[in-house]
mmCIF file of C-alpha atoms in Angstrom:
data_model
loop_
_atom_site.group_PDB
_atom_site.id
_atom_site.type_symbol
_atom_site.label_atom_id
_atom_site.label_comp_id
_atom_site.label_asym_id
_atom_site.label_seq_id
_atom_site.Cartn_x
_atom_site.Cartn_y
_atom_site.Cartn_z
ATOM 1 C CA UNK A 1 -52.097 -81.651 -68.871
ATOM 2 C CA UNK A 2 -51.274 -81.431 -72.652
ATOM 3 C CA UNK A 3 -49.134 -78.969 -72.136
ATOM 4 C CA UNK A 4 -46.958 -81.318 -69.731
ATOM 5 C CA UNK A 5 -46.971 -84.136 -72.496
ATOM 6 C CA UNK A 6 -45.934 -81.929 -75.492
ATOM 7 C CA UNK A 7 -42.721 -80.536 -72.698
ATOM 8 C CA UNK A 8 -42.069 -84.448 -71.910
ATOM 9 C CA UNK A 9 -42.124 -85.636 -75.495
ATOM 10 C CA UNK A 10 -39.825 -82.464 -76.536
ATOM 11 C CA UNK A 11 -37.518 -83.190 -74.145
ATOM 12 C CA UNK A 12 -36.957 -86.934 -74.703
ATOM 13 C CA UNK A 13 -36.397 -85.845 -78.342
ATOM 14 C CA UNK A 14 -34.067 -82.772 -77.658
ATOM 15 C CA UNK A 15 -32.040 -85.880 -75.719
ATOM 16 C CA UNK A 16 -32.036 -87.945 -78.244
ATOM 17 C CA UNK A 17 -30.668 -86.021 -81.189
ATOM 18 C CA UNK A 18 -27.754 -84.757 -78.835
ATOM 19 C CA UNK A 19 -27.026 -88.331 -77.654
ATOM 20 C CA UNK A 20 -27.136 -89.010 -81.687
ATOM 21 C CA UNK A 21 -24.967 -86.321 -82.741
ATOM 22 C CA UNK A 22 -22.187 -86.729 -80.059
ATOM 23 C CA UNK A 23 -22.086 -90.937 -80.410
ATOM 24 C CA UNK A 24 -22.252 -90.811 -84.411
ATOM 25 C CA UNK A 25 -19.007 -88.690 -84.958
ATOM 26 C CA UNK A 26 -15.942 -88.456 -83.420
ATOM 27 C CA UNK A 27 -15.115 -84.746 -81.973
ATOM 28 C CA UNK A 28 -12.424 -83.830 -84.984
ATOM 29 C CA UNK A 29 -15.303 -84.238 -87.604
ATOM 30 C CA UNK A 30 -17.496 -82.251 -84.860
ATOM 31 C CA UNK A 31 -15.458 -78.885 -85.858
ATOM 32 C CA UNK A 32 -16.144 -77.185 -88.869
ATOM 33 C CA UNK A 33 -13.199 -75.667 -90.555
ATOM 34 C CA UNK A 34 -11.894 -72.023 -89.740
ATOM 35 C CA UNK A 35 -12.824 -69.421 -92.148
ATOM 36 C CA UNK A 36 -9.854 -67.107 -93.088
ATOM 37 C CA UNK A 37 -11.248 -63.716 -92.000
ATOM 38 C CA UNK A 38 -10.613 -61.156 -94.956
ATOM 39 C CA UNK A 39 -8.548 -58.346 -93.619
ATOM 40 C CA UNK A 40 -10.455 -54.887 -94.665
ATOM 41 C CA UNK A 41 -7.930 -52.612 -96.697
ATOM 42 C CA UNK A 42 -7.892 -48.976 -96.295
ATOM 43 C CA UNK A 43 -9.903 -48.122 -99.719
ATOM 44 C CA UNK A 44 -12.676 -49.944 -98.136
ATOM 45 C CA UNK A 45 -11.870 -48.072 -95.090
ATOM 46 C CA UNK A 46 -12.276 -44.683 -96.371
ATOM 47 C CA UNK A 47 -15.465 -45.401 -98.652
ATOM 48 C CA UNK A 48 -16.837 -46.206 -95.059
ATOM 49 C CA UNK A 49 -16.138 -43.140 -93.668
ATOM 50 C CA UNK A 50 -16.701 -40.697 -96.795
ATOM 51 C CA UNK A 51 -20.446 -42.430 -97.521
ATOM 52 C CA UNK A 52 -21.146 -42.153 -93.435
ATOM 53 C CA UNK A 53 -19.474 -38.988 -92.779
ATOM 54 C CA UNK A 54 -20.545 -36.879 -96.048
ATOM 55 C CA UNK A 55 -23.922 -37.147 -95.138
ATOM 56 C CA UNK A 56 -23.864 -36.346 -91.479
ATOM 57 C CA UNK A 57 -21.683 -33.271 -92.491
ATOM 58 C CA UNK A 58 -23.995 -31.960 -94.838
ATOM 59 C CA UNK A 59 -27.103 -32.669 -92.465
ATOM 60 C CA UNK A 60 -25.677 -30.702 -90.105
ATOM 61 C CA UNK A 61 -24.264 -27.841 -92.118
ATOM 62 C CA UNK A 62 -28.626 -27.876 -93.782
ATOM 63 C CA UNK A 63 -29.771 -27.751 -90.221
ATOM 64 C CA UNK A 64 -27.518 -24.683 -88.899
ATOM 65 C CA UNK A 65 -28.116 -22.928 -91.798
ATOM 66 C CA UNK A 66 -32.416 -23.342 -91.692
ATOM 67 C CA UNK A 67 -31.582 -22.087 -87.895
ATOM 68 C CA UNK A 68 -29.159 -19.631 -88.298
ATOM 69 C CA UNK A 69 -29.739 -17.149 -90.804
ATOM 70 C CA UNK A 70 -26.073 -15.097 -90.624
ATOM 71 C CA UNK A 71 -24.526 -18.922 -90.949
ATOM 72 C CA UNK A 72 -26.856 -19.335 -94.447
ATOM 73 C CA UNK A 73 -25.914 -15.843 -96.076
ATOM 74 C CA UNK A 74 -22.336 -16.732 -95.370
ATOM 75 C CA UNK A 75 -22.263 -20.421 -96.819
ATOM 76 C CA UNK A 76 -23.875 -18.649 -99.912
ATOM 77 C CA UNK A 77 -21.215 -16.194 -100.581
ATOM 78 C CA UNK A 78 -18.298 -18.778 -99.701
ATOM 79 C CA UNK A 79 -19.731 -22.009 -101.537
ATOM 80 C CA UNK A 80 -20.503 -21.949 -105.264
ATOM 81 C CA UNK A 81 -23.808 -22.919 -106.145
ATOM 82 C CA UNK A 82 -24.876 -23.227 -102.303
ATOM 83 C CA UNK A 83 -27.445 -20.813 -102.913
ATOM 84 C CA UNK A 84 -29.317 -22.981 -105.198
ATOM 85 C CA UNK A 85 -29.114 -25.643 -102.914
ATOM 86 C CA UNK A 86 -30.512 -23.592 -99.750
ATOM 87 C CA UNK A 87 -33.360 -22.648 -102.160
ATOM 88 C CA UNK A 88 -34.485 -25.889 -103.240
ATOM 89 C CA UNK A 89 -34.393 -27.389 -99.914
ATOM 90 C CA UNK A 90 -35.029 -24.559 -97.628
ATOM 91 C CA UNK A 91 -37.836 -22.114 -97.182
ATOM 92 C CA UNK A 92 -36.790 -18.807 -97.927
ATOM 93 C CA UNK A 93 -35.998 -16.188 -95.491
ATOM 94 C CA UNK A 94 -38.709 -13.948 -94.621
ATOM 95 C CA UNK A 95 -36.561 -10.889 -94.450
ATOM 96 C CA UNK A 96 -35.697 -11.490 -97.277
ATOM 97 C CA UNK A 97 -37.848 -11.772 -100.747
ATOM 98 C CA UNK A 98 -37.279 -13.849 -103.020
ATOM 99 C CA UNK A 99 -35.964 -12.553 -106.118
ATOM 100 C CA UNK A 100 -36.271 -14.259 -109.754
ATOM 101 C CA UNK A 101 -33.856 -13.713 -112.396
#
């Protein structure tokens, strides 16, 4: 039963305010202005798609080389310093030892 009064009362107010707001102004003053929509430029454009697509790249080039072994030794030889990368983030291989020099 309280629940019933509480929908009444809510809906005699919900009414009210639209009866308010369509009466008090006239439709023109109704309309907000449009907003000039900024168009993008092509720097912005290809920030975008170098901070989404360097990562993804490099994800996947980590991941085939923690599965594939052959794919690891030959990003080491081709890419300076890619070595030192694959050691800090991957475990070593275990045909391999690990040599310190």
């Amino acid at each position: 039963m309280w629940r019933t009064q509480t929908t009444r009362k809510g809906r005699h107010i919900i009414t009210a305010l639209k009866y308010l707001s369509t009466e008090s102004a006239s439709p023109k003053q109704n309309v907000p202005p449009p907003v000039a929509k900024r168009p993008s430029s092509a720097a912005s454009k290809t920030l975008k798609l170098i901070g989404l697509g360097l990562p993804v790249v490099a994800g996947g080039v980590i991941g085939y080389a923690w599965y594939d072994s052959d794919f690891r030794r030959q990003i080491e030889e081709n890419l300076p310093y890619a070595k030192e990368v694959f050691e800090n983030i991957l475990p070593q291989d275990e045909g391999k030892p690990a040599i310190r020099g």
